[in-house]
Amino acid sequence: MNNQRTGWILLFPALLLLFLIFLYPITRAFGLSLFTENLGTQLQPVFSGLANYQRMLGDGRFWQSMSNTAIFTIVSVALELVLGLSIALVLNQSFFGRGIVRTIAIIPWALPTSIMGLAWAWIFNDRFGVANDILQRLGLIETGINWLGEPGLAMVAIIIADVWKTTPFISIILLAGLQSISRDLYEAHKIDGAKPWQSFSQITLPLLMPQIMISLLFRFAQAFGIFDLVQVMTGGGPAGSTETVSIYIYSTVMRYLDFGYGAALVVATFMILITTVALVAWLFNRTKWA
Amino acid sequence: MILEQTPDKSRKISWSYILLGISIVTIILFTLAPILWQVLTSVKTNEDISAIPNVYLPHKITLQHYLELFERRPFWLYIFNSALVSIVSTILCLLLGSPAAYALARMKLRGETIILVLIAVVTLFPYALLFLGVLEIIKNLGLGNNYLALIIPYTAINMPLTILVMRSFFRQLPQDLEDAAKIDGYKTISMLTAIILPMTLPALVTTGILTFIFAWNEYIFALTFITEETMKTVPVATAQLGGASLFDIPYGAIAAATILGTIPLVILVLIFQRRIVQGLTAGAVKG
């Protein structure tokens, strides 16, 4: 009994902080989303029921930001998983200087996303950018491409920057998984006459599944909420073509001072995120026990 | 038969070596090229920066862009702000998170599963969904343009990781030790500070490095809660380095700022690579 009380005392400060910074804002958004609170109401909350959600259904900008976010998330996470797994497989081999290569491979993950976003914006600069210069020297293009000024290309540039920045995270997690797989398994499999490709698909992939799922889950949530990279590289442009939901929420609140509608956007994004995560976790658990 | 097989096998091995070599070089290039390009840009003269076609190796190395950051802008203040906020929030996080982690690792609390699930779930919340509510808290507490407006959220966003990593560490400690301490008459709290704490130092360092990195890199809260120029952190200040007009973007200064803002982290990675990997995997996989 006494032990229980001490335990809760030890937990309390941490839980209070988690409540304040994570749970309160989400709960508050649910409440605020039922009010109109913007410049039209002189920033006073006026109860308006589901009006904000009704507005969202017909808000083309919201749907575009959702589809931009979905495209960004699916493409970048898929690329990061494939690249991250390949890099982990390479770093799991034994070779001279492996320690230093492993160290180098982590660096992008540790750097500030916003700052490296600026570095990538510079690389993709339309006039002085090195991306255009290399492509021109290789004879692949004749004149410089306006990477960040063309709708489809701006998304490509952001995805490349994100892949550079976060692939190391997946490599780290998957490499740890690879290291925990016993060498004996491969030896035995080889004696049974298995080809390297068969070892990969029959031993490596199944045993790596937990790590793959966890890194996918983390990356999915982070990519879905992407803000820093887009904000510094394009600000959501050109013509809203890279505007993700986070960027839209931010400008709804901070630029248009539309707090009620911003809260409704938070709720919608939150629900989509949590439902997807729950669905994936449930599917994974089901296949694991089957 | 044997004669045929031997050259075939050695060729196969050398091919896989070549493939491995190419992959390793590609990984290093892909990783370092963007950083290297920033380093080069930061020491080039403005003429070299805006040369078409691009000048790869600077004709003349200049530190002008770095000097500009300190002479024309309070860049040392930005570094100080980032360091202060990151270090204080890291200390607070370890101070509040470790006892919580211990309670969750050892004390068999009722409802501990629910709390662990909750902690794991909140790590998935994007900060863009939180800033609106946190902004309100900060306004109500009158903390706008106060370091606490960053220190409190940073402590909170690093709390789940701290708890998960420290908990996985505490669970690896031999239980006998604590049982012996209990028999010797230690109360839980005094046992924690006298016996457990000295043993947790390595785990605290591991966790602290991660929380420091996350705090140093945070952007959206720093952008929203601090508007006072002299209180900005490096990421926000760097992103806001603008010229007088759209056509007057100080690319050299931005490059210099990105180098200054990333150097502390590169050093951390070079020194603590192993710990970072340990911490990340403990936090993500075991948690």
PDB file of N, CA and C in Angstrom, chain A residues 3-4 7-8 10-11 17 20-22 24-25 28 95 103-104 106 108-112 114-115 118-120 122 125 128-130 133-134 137 164 176 214 221 225 228 231 246 250 254 259 266 270 273, chain B residues 24 30-31 34 37-38 41 49-50 53-54 56 100 103 107-110 115 122 124-126 128-132 136-137 155-156 210 213-214 217 219 223-224 235 238 251 258 265 269 273 277 281 284:
ATOM      1  N   ASN A   3       3.982   1.271  -0.700  1.00  0.00           N
ATOM      2  CA  ASN A   3       4.768   1.163  -1.902  1.00  0.00           C
ATOM      3  C   ASN A   3       4.034   1.772  -3.096  1.00  0.00           C
ATOM      4  N   GLN A   4       2.718   1.473  -3.170  1.00  0.00           N
ATOM      5  CA  GLN A   4       1.894   2.019  -4.250  1.00  0.00           C
ATOM      6  C   GLN A   4       1.899   3.552  -4.216  1.00  0.00           C
ATOM      7  N   GLY A   7       5.164   4.968  -5.386  1.00  0.00           N
ATOM      8  CA  GLY A   7       5.219   4.815  -6.834  1.00  0.00           C
ATOM      9  C   GLY A   7       4.481   5.929  -7.541  1.00  0.00           C
ATOM     10  N   TRP A   8       3.278   6.224  -7.088  1.00  0.00           N
ATOM     11  CA  TRP A   8       2.497   7.270  -7.739  1.00  0.00           C
ATOM     12  C   TRP A   8       3.114   8.647  -7.525  1.00  0.00           C
ATOM     13  N   LEU A  10       6.312   9.175  -7.357  1.00  0.00           N
ATOM     14  CA  LEU A  10       7.424   9.225  -8.309  1.00  0.00           C
ATOM     15  C   LEU A  10       6.925   9.506  -9.729  1.00  0.00           C
ATOM     16  N   LEU A  11       5.741   8.978 -10.022  1.00  0.00           N
ATOM     17  CA  LEU A  11       5.195   9.131 -11.372  1.00  0.00           C
ATOM     18  C   LEU A  11       4.572  10.500 -11.619  1.00  0.00           C
ATOM     19  N   LEU A  17       3.169  16.611 -16.576  1.00  0.00           N
ATOM     20  CA  LEU A  17       3.722  17.254 -17.768  1.00  0.00           C
ATOM     21  C   LEU A  17       3.138  16.646 -19.043  1.00  0.00           C
ATOM     22  N   LEU A  20      -0.306  17.887 -19.494  1.00  0.00           N
ATOM     23  CA  LEU A  20      -0.357  19.307 -19.855  1.00  0.00           C
ATOM     24  C   LEU A  20      -0.018  19.537 -21.336  1.00  0.00           C
ATOM     25  N   ILE A  21       1.027  18.871 -21.820  1.00  0.00           N
ATOM     26  CA  ILE A  21       1.533  19.191 -23.157  1.00  0.00           C
ATOM     27  C   ILE A  21       0.958  18.274 -24.240  1.00  0.00           C
ATOM     28  N   PHE A  22       0.532  17.062 -23.879  1.00  0.00           N
ATOM     29  CA  PHE A  22      -0.002  16.169 -24.908  1.00  0.00           C
ATOM     30  C   PHE A  22      -1.527  16.047 -24.845  1.00  0.00           C
ATOM     31  N   TYR A  24      -3.947  17.619 -22.791  1.00  0.00           N
ATOM     32  CA  TYR A  24      -4.789  18.820 -22.715  1.00  0.00           C
ATOM     33  C   TYR A  24      -5.000  19.450 -24.091  1.00  0.00           C
ATOM     34  N   PRO A  25      -3.922  19.684 -24.888  1.00  0.00           N
ATOM     35  CA  PRO A  25      -4.141  20.332 -26.178  1.00  0.00           C
ATOM     36  C   PRO A  25      -5.116  19.576 -27.085  1.00  0.00           C
ATOM     37  N   ARG A  28      -8.646  19.876 -25.554  1.00  0.00           N
ATOM     38  CA  ARG A  28      -9.060  21.265 -25.735  1.00  0.00           C
ATOM     39  C   ARG A  28      -9.492  21.509 -27.182  1.00  0.00           C
ATOM     40  N   PHE A  95      33.301  -5.170 -42.690  1.00  0.00           N
ATOM     41  CA  PHE A  95      34.274  -4.581 -43.608  1.00  0.00           C
ATOM     42  C   PHE A  95      35.140  -3.596 -42.839  1.00  0.00           C
ATOM     43  N   THR A 103      28.812   5.443 -37.992  1.00  0.00           N
ATOM     44  CA  THR A 103      28.690   6.753 -37.351  1.00  0.00           C
ATOM     45  C   THR A 103      28.223   7.801 -38.356  1.00  0.00           C
ATOM     46  N   ILE A 104      28.876   7.806 -39.526  1.00  0.00           N
ATOM     47  CA  ILE A 104      28.515   8.785 -40.557  1.00  0.00           C
ATOM     48  C   ILE A 104      27.052   8.635 -40.951  1.00  0.00           C
ATOM     49  N   ILE A 106      24.547   7.909 -39.345  1.00  0.00           N
ATOM     50  CA  ILE A 106      23.564   8.423 -38.377  1.00  0.00           C
ATOM     51  C   ILE A 106      23.419   9.944 -38.447  1.00  0.00           C
ATOM     52  N   PRO A 108      22.704  12.509 -40.466  1.00  0.00           N
ATOM     53  CA  PRO A 108      21.531  13.289 -40.874  1.00  0.00           C
ATOM     54  C   PRO A 108      20.395  13.246 -39.863  1.00  0.00           C
ATOM     55  N   TRP A 109      20.192  12.087 -39.248  1.00  0.00           N
ATOM     56  CA  TRP A 109      19.103  11.962 -38.280  1.00  0.00           C
ATOM     57  C   TRP A 109      19.261  12.953 -37.134  1.00  0.00           C
ATOM     58  N   ALA A 110      20.513  13.214 -36.727  1.00  0.00           N
ATOM     59  CA  ALA A 110      20.745  14.029 -35.534  1.00  0.00           C
ATOM     60  C   ALA A 110      20.650  15.527 -35.816  1.00  0.00           C
ATOM     61  N   LEU A 111      20.635  15.929 -37.079  1.00  0.00           N
ATOM     62  CA  LEU A 111      20.678  17.364 -37.388  1.00  0.00           C
ATOM     63  C   LEU A 111      19.273  17.966 -37.396  1.00  0.00           C
ATOM     64  N   PRO A 112      19.172  19.274 -37.116  1.00  0.00           N
ATOM     65  CA  PRO A 112      17.852  19.917 -37.093  1.00  0.00           C
ATOM     66  C   PRO A 112      17.200  19.883 -38.481  1.00  0.00           C
ATOM     67  N   SER A 114      14.781  21.662 -39.682  1.00  0.00           N
ATOM     68  CA  SER A 114      14.549  22.979 -40.280  1.00  0.00           C
ATOM     69  C   SER A 114      15.827  23.496 -40.933  1.00  0.00           C
ATOM     70  N   ILE A 115      16.949  23.338 -40.247  1.00  0.00           N
ATOM     71  CA  ILE A 115      18.212  23.841 -40.777  1.00  0.00           C
ATOM     72  C   ILE A 115      18.626  23.062 -42.022  1.00  0.00           C
ATOM     73  N   LEU A 118      16.834  24.118 -45.071  1.00  0.00           N
ATOM     74  CA  LEU A 118      17.437  25.280 -45.743  1.00  0.00           C
ATOM     75  C   LEU A 118      18.582  24.828 -46.654  1.00  0.00           C
ATOM     76  N   ALA A 119      19.368  23.871 -46.159  1.00  0.00           N
ATOM     77  CA  ALA A 119      20.473  23.360 -46.966  1.00  0.00           C
ATOM     78  C   ALA A 119      19.948  22.729 -48.253  1.00  0.00           C
ATOM     79  N   TRP A 120      18.855  21.991 -48.145  1.00  0.00           N
ATOM     80  CA  TRP A 120      18.281  21.361 -49.343  1.00  0.00           C
ATOM     81  C   TRP A 120      17.636  22.390 -50.264  1.00  0.00           C
ATOM     82  N   TRP A 122      18.740  25.265 -50.736  1.00  0.00           N
ATOM     83  CA  TRP A 122      19.891  25.844 -51.424  1.00  0.00           C
ATOM     84  C   TRP A 122      20.366  24.915 -52.544  1.00  0.00           C
ATOM     85  N   ASN A 125      18.030  25.298 -55.328  1.00  0.00           N
ATOM     86  CA  ASN A 125      17.832  26.679 -55.791  1.00  0.00           C
ATOM     87  C   ASN A 125      17.777  26.717 -57.323  1.00  0.00           C
ATOM     88  N   PHE A 128      21.214  29.147 -58.593  1.00  0.00           N
ATOM     89  CA  PHE A 128      22.577  28.789 -58.189  1.00  0.00           C
ATOM     90  C   PHE A 128      22.665  27.373 -57.621  1.00  0.00           C
ATOM     91  N   GLY A 129      21.564  26.624 -57.669  1.00  0.00           N
ATOM     92  CA  GLY A 129      21.538  25.328 -57.004  1.00  0.00           C
ATOM     93  C   GLY A 129      22.442  24.301 -57.657  1.00  0.00           C
ATOM     94  N   VAL A 130      23.043  23.443 -56.821  1.00  0.00           N
ATOM     95  CA  VAL A 130      23.991  22.469 -57.330  1.00  0.00           C
ATOM     96  C   VAL A 130      23.262  21.304 -58.011  1.00  0.00           C
ATOM     97  N   ASP A 133      23.041  22.286 -61.536  1.00  0.00           N
ATOM     98  CA  ASP A 133      24.377  22.320 -62.107  1.00  0.00           C
ATOM     99  C   ASP A 133      24.843  20.915 -62.488  1.00  0.00           C
ATOM    100  N   ILE A 134      24.632  19.964 -61.577  1.00  0.00           N
ATOM    101  CA  ILE A 134      25.057  18.585 -61.853  1.00  0.00           C
ATOM    102  C   ILE A 134      24.281  18.023 -63.040  1.00  0.00           C
ATOM    103  N   ARG A 137      25.603  19.548 -66.203  1.00  0.00           N
ATOM    104  CA  ARG A 137      26.913  19.008 -66.581  1.00  0.00           C
ATOM    105  C   ARG A 137      26.792  17.595 -67.135  1.00  0.00           C
ATOM    106  N   TRP A 164      16.589  11.857 -47.132  1.00  0.00           N
ATOM    107  CA  TRP A 164      17.966  12.042 -46.641  1.00  0.00           C
ATOM    108  C   TRP A 164      17.996  12.141 -45.118  1.00  0.00           C
ATOM    109  N   ALA A 176      19.837  -2.791 -35.648  1.00  0.00           N
ATOM    110  CA  ALA A 176      19.771  -3.428 -34.331  1.00  0.00           C
ATOM    111  C   ALA A 176      19.020  -4.749 -34.433  1.00  0.00           C
ATOM    112  N   ILE A 214       7.638  -1.264 -36.187  1.00  0.00           N
ATOM    113  CA  ILE A 214       7.799  -0.149 -35.256  1.00  0.00           C
ATOM    114  C   ILE A 214       8.363   1.078 -35.955  1.00  0.00           C
ATOM    115  N   ALA A 221       3.707   8.372 -38.392  1.00  0.00           N
ATOM    116  CA  ALA A 221       3.163   9.463 -37.584  1.00  0.00           C
ATOM    117  C   ALA A 221       3.952  10.755 -37.815  1.00  0.00           C
ATOM    118  N   GLY A 225       2.677  14.331 -39.803  1.00  0.00           N
ATOM    119  CA  GLY A 225       2.642  15.634 -39.135  1.00  0.00           C
ATOM    120  C   GLY A 225       3.723  16.578 -39.631  1.00  0.00           C
ATOM    121  N   ASP A 228       8.322  21.244 -40.244  1.00  0.00           N
ATOM    122  CA  ASP A 228       9.583  21.987 -40.376  1.00  0.00           C
ATOM    123  C   ASP A 228      10.089  22.072 -41.810  1.00  0.00           C
ATOM    124  N   GLN A 231       7.884  23.988 -44.199  1.00  0.00           N
ATOM    125  CA  GLN A 231       7.828  25.408 -43.838  1.00  0.00           C
ATOM    126  C   GLN A 231       9.066  26.156 -44.338  1.00  0.00           C
ATOM    127  N   SER A 246      -0.350  19.946 -41.414  1.00  0.00           N
ATOM    128  CA  SER A 246       0.282  20.717 -40.338  1.00  0.00           C
ATOM    129  C   SER A 246       0.479  22.172 -40.743  1.00  0.00           C
ATOM    130  N   TYR A 250      -1.315  25.387 -39.101  1.00  0.00           N
ATOM    131  CA  TYR A 250      -0.497  26.482 -38.573  1.00  0.00           C
ATOM    132  C   TYR A 250      -0.934  27.822 -39.143  1.00  0.00           C
ATOM    133  N   MET A 254      -2.233  30.783 -36.904  1.00  0.00           N
ATOM    134  CA  MET A 254      -1.294  31.876 -36.682  1.00  0.00           C
ATOM    135  C   MET A 254      -1.458  33.024 -37.669  1.00  0.00           C
ATOM    136  N   PHE A 259      -9.173  30.312 -34.679  1.00  0.00           N
ATOM    137  CA  PHE A 259      -8.863  29.291 -33.674  1.00  0.00           C
ATOM    138  C   PHE A 259      -9.856  28.139 -33.693  1.00  0.00           C
ATOM    139  N   VAL A 266      -7.326  20.247 -36.289  1.00  0.00           N
ATOM    140  CA  VAL A 266      -6.507  19.416 -35.390  1.00  0.00           C
ATOM    141  C   VAL A 266      -7.237  18.115 -35.084  1.00  0.00           C
ATOM    142  N   PHE A 270      -6.003  14.446 -36.105  1.00  0.00           N
ATOM    143  CA  PHE A 270      -5.743  13.531 -35.002  1.00  0.00           C
ATOM    144  C   PHE A 270      -6.517  12.222 -35.181  1.00  0.00           C
ATOM    145  N   LEU A 273      -5.057  10.104 -37.983  1.00  0.00           N
ATOM    146  CA  LEU A 273      -3.773   9.537 -37.571  1.00  0.00           C
ATOM    147  C   LEU A 273      -3.975   8.353 -36.620  1.00  0.00           C
TER     148      LEU A 273
ATOM    149  N   ILE B  24      28.899   1.110 -50.004  1.00  0.00           N
ATOM    150  CA  ILE B  24      29.450   1.891 -48.887  1.00  0.00           C
ATOM    151  C   ILE B  24      29.785   3.306 -49.343  1.00  0.00           C
ATOM    152  N   PHE B  30      25.951  10.045 -50.206  1.00  0.00           N
ATOM    153  CA  PHE B  30      24.563  10.465 -50.025  1.00  0.00           C
ATOM    154  C   PHE B  30      24.408  11.176 -48.679  1.00  0.00           C
ATOM    155  N   THR B  31      25.115  10.672 -47.668  1.00  0.00           N
ATOM    156  CA  THR B  31      24.993  11.238 -46.327  1.00  0.00           C
ATOM    157  C   THR B  31      25.719  12.570 -46.199  1.00  0.00           C
ATOM    158  N   PRO B  34      25.291  16.775 -48.913  1.00  0.00           N
ATOM    159  CA  PRO B  34      24.572  18.019 -48.605  1.00  0.00           C
ATOM    160  C   PRO B  34      25.270  18.855 -47.531  1.00  0.00           C
ATOM    161  N   TRP B  37      28.414  20.436 -49.029  1.00  0.00           N
ATOM    162  CA  TRP B  37      28.063  21.560 -49.897  1.00  0.00           C
ATOM    163  C   TRP B  37      27.804  22.822 -49.073  1.00  0.00           C
ATOM    164  N   GLN B  38      27.173  22.656 -47.907  1.00  0.00           N
ATOM    165  CA  GLN B  38      26.947  23.801 -47.027  1.00  0.00           C
ATOM    166  C   GLN B  38      28.271  24.346 -46.499  1.00  0.00           C
ATOM    167  N   THR B  41      29.849  26.264 -49.316  1.00  0.00           N
ATOM    168  CA  THR B  41      29.151  27.529 -49.550  1.00  0.00           C
ATOM    169  C   THR B  41      29.495  28.542 -48.464  1.00  0.00           C
ATOM    170  N   ILE B  49      29.727  32.117 -54.839  1.00  0.00           N
ATOM    171  CA  ILE B  49      28.413  31.535 -54.519  1.00  0.00           C
ATOM    172  C   ILE B  49      27.443  31.731 -55.682  1.00  0.00           C
ATOM    173  N   SER B  50      27.500  32.914 -56.299  1.00  0.00           N
ATOM    174  CA  SER B  50      26.519  33.200 -57.348  1.00  0.00           C
ATOM    175  C   SER B  50      27.094  33.001 -58.750  1.00  0.00           C
ATOM    176  N   PRO B  53      28.353  28.635 -64.571  1.00  0.00           N
ATOM    177  CA  PRO B  53      28.058  27.427 -63.778  1.00  0.00           C
ATOM    178  C   PRO B  53      28.732  27.449 -62.406  1.00  0.00           C
ATOM    179  N   ASN B  54      28.264  26.572 -61.516  1.00  0.00           N
ATOM    180  CA  ASN B  54      28.720  26.605 -60.131  1.00  0.00           C
ATOM    181  C   ASN B  54      30.228  26.448 -59.978  1.00  0.00           C
ATOM    182  N   TYR B  56      32.818  24.821 -57.626  1.00  0.00           N
ATOM    183  CA  TYR B  56      32.745  23.791 -56.583  1.00  0.00           C
ATOM    184  C   TYR B  56      33.731  24.061 -55.449  1.00  0.00           C
ATOM    185  N   ALA B 100       9.957   8.286 -12.459  1.00  0.00           N
ATOM    186  CA  ALA B 100       8.750   7.728 -13.076  1.00  0.00           C
ATOM    187  C   ALA B 100       9.075   6.390 -13.739  1.00  0.00           C
ATOM    188  N   ALA B 103       9.457   3.716 -11.117  1.00  0.00           N
ATOM    189  CA  ALA B 103       8.155   3.279 -10.610  1.00  0.00           C
ATOM    190  C   ALA B 103       7.504   2.318 -11.600  1.00  0.00           C
ATOM    191  N   MET B 107       7.697  -1.137  -9.471  1.00  0.00           N
ATOM    192  CA  MET B 107       6.812  -1.042  -8.305  1.00  0.00           C
ATOM    193  C   MET B 107       5.453  -1.680  -8.516  1.00  0.00           C
ATOM    194  N   LYS B 108       5.253  -2.302  -9.671  1.00  0.00           N
ATOM    195  CA  LYS B 108       4.007  -3.047  -9.940  1.00  0.00           C
ATOM    196  C   LYS B 108       2.769  -2.213  -9.576  1.00  0.00           C
ATOM    197  N   LEU B 109       2.707  -1.016 -10.134  1.00  0.00           N
ATOM    198  CA  LEU B 109       1.579  -0.132  -9.832  1.00  0.00           C
ATOM    199  C   LEU B 109       0.322  -0.654 -10.515  1.00  0.00           C
ATOM    200  N   ARG B 110      -0.801  -0.429  -9.846  1.00  0.00           N
ATOM    201  CA  ARG B 110      -2.065  -0.746 -10.519  1.00  0.00           C
ATOM    202  C   ARG B 110      -2.256   0.263 -11.647  1.00  0.00           C
ATOM    203  N   ILE B 115      -0.846   3.266 -18.347  1.00  0.00           N
ATOM    204  CA  ILE B 115       0.078   4.403 -18.420  1.00  0.00           C
ATOM    205  C   ILE B 115       1.152   4.162 -19.476  1.00  0.00           C
ATOM    206  N   VAL B 122       1.386   8.729 -27.052  1.00  0.00           N
ATOM    207  CA  VAL B 122       1.617  10.174 -27.214  1.00  0.00           C
ATOM    208  C   VAL B 122       2.890  10.469 -28.008  1.00  0.00           C
ATOM    209  N   LEU B 124       3.492   9.447 -30.721  1.00  0.00           N
ATOM    210  CA  LEU B 124       3.103   9.524 -32.130  1.00  0.00           C
ATOM    211  C   LEU B 124       2.405  10.847 -32.473  1.00  0.00           C
ATOM    212  N   PHE B 125       2.090  11.667 -31.459  1.00  0.00           N
ATOM    213  CA  PHE B 125       1.373  12.920 -31.733  1.00  0.00           C
ATOM    214  C   PHE B 125       2.290  13.935 -32.419  1.00  0.00           C
ATOM    215  N   PRO B 126       1.933  14.414 -33.607  1.00  0.00           N
ATOM    216  CA  PRO B 126       2.731  15.479 -34.228  1.00  0.00           C
ATOM    217  C   PRO B 126       2.588  16.775 -33.429  1.00  0.00           C
ATOM    218  N   ALA B 128       2.479  19.701 -34.449  1.00  0.00           N
ATOM    219  CA  ALA B 128       1.585  20.676 -35.068  1.00  0.00           C
ATOM    220  C   ALA B 128       0.160  20.534 -34.527  1.00  0.00           C
ATOM    221  N   LEU B 129      -0.152  19.369 -33.924  1.00  0.00           N
ATOM    222  CA  LEU B 129      -1.484  19.206 -33.338  1.00  0.00           C
ATOM    223  C   LEU B 129      -1.517  19.726 -31.904  1.00  0.00           C
ATOM    224  N   LEU B 130      -0.345  20.027 -31.353  1.00  0.00           N
ATOM    225  CA  LEU B 130      -0.276  20.395 -29.938  1.00  0.00           C
ATOM    226  C   LEU B 130      -0.089  21.895 -29.728  1.00  0.00           C
ATOM    227  N   PHE B 131       0.513  22.575 -30.717  1.00  0.00           N
ATOM    228  CA  PHE B 131       0.971  23.942 -30.445  1.00  0.00           C
ATOM    229  C   PHE B 131      -0.182  24.879 -30.072  1.00  0.00           C
ATOM    230  N   LEU B 132      -1.364  24.639 -30.652  1.00  0.00           N
ATOM    231  CA  LEU B 132      -2.511  25.515 -30.372  1.00  0.00           C
ATOM    232  C   LEU B 132      -2.878  25.460 -28.888  1.00  0.00           C
ATOM    233  N   GLU B 136      -2.110  28.267 -25.683  1.00  0.00           N
ATOM    234  CA  GLU B 136      -3.108  28.768 -24.741  1.00  0.00           C
ATOM    235  C   GLU B 136      -2.598  28.681 -23.296  1.00  0.00           C
ATOM    236  N   ILE B 137      -1.988  27.528 -22.976  1.00  0.00           N
ATOM    237  CA  ILE B 137      -1.432  27.351 -21.620  1.00  0.00           C
ATOM    238  C   ILE B 137      -0.388  28.436 -21.348  1.00  0.00           C
ATOM    239  N   THR B 155      10.671  19.541 -22.082  1.00  0.00           N
ATOM    240  CA  THR B 155      10.758  18.501 -21.064  1.00  0.00           C
ATOM    241  C   THR B 155       9.659  17.471 -21.306  1.00  0.00           C
ATOM    242  N   ALA B 156       8.472  17.971 -21.644  1.00  0.00           N
ATOM    243  CA  ALA B 156       7.341  17.056 -21.850  1.00  0.00           C
ATOM    244  C   ALA B 156       7.518  16.191 -23.097  1.00  0.00           C
ATOM    245  N   LEU B 210      20.061  12.037 -26.239  1.00  0.00           N
ATOM    246  CA  LEU B 210      18.903  12.039 -27.134  1.00  0.00           C
ATOM    247  C   LEU B 210      17.986  13.224 -26.855  1.00  0.00           C
ATOM    248  N   ILE B 213      19.459  16.421 -28.174  1.00  0.00           N
ATOM    249  CA  ILE B 213      19.339  16.535 -29.637  1.00  0.00           C
ATOM    250  C   ILE B 213      17.923  16.974 -30.019  1.00  0.00           C
ATOM    251  N   PHE B 214      16.920  16.298 -29.439  1.00  0.00           N
ATOM    252  CA  PHE B 214      15.541  16.637 -29.803  1.00  0.00           C
ATOM    253  C   PHE B 214      15.200  18.080 -29.415  1.00  0.00           C
ATOM    254  N   ASN B 217      16.856  20.613 -31.754  1.00  0.00           N
ATOM    255  CA  ASN B 217      16.318  20.614 -33.118  1.00  0.00           C
ATOM    256  C   ASN B 217      14.884  21.113 -33.216  1.00  0.00           C
ATOM    257  N   TYR B 219      11.443  22.941 -33.639  1.00  0.00           N
ATOM    258  CA  TYR B 219      11.207  24.122 -34.469  1.00  0.00           C
ATOM    259  C   TYR B 219       9.858  24.799 -34.223  1.00  0.00           C
ATOM    260  N   LEU B 223       9.250  28.523 -32.843  1.00  0.00           N
ATOM    261  CA  LEU B 223       8.768  29.510 -33.809  1.00  0.00           C
ATOM    262  C   LEU B 223       7.546  30.249 -33.273  1.00  0.00           C
ATOM    263  N   THR B 224       6.696  29.524 -32.543  1.00  0.00           N
ATOM    264  CA  THR B 224       5.416  30.082 -32.117  1.00  0.00           C
ATOM    265  C   THR B 224       5.500  30.822 -30.784  1.00  0.00           C
ATOM    266  N   PRO B 235      17.609  27.114 -34.683  1.00  0.00           N
ATOM    267  CA  PRO B 235      16.835  26.720 -35.866  1.00  0.00           C
ATOM    268  C   PRO B 235      15.930  27.844 -36.382  1.00  0.00           C
ATOM    269  N   THR B 238      17.996  30.855 -37.767  1.00  0.00           N
ATOM    270  CA  THR B 238      18.596  30.519 -39.054  1.00  0.00           C
ATOM    271  C   THR B 238      17.555  30.566 -40.164  1.00  0.00           C
ATOM    272  N   TYR B 251      22.761  33.813 -48.941  1.00  0.00           N
ATOM    273  CA  TYR B 251      23.030  32.376 -48.971  1.00  0.00           C
ATOM    274  C   TYR B 251      24.259  31.996 -48.146  1.00  0.00           C
ATOM    275  N   THR B 258      23.908  27.366 -40.774  1.00  0.00           N
ATOM    276  CA  THR B 258      23.581  25.935 -40.705  1.00  0.00           C
ATOM    277  C   THR B 258      24.773  25.150 -40.174  1.00  0.00           C
ATOM    278  N   LEU B 265      25.833  19.059 -32.809  1.00  0.00           N
ATOM    279  CA  LEU B 265      25.202  17.753 -32.969  1.00  0.00           C
ATOM    280  C   LEU B 265      26.131  16.766 -33.650  1.00  0.00           C
ATOM    281  N   VAL B 269      27.325  13.171 -32.170  1.00  0.00           N
ATOM    282  CA  VAL B 269      27.227  11.891 -32.881  1.00  0.00           C
ATOM    283  C   VAL B 269      28.588  11.217 -32.950  1.00  0.00           C
ATOM    284  N   GLN B 273      28.174   7.851 -30.732  1.00  0.00           N
ATOM    285  CA  GLN B 273      27.431   7.063 -31.717  1.00  0.00           C
ATOM    286  C   GLN B 273      26.765   5.839 -31.090  1.00  0.00           C
ATOM    287  N   VAL B 277      22.628   4.996 -30.654  1.00  0.00           N
ATOM    288  CA  VAL B 277      21.984   3.812 -31.218  1.00  0.00           C
ATOM    289  C   VAL B 277      21.309   2.996 -30.117  1.00  0.00           C
ATOM    290  N   THR B 281      17.229   2.440 -29.942  1.00  0.00           N
ATOM    291  CA  THR B 281      16.629   1.106 -30.058  1.00  0.00           C
ATOM    292  C   THR B 281      15.922   0.717 -28.766  1.00  0.00           C
ATOM    293  N   ALA B 284      12.638   2.708 -28.830  1.00  0.00           N
ATOM    294  CA  ALA B 284      11.660   2.368 -29.857  1.00  0.00           C
ATOM    295  C   ALA B 284      11.234   0.905 -29.761  1.00  0.00           C
TER     296      ALA B 284
END
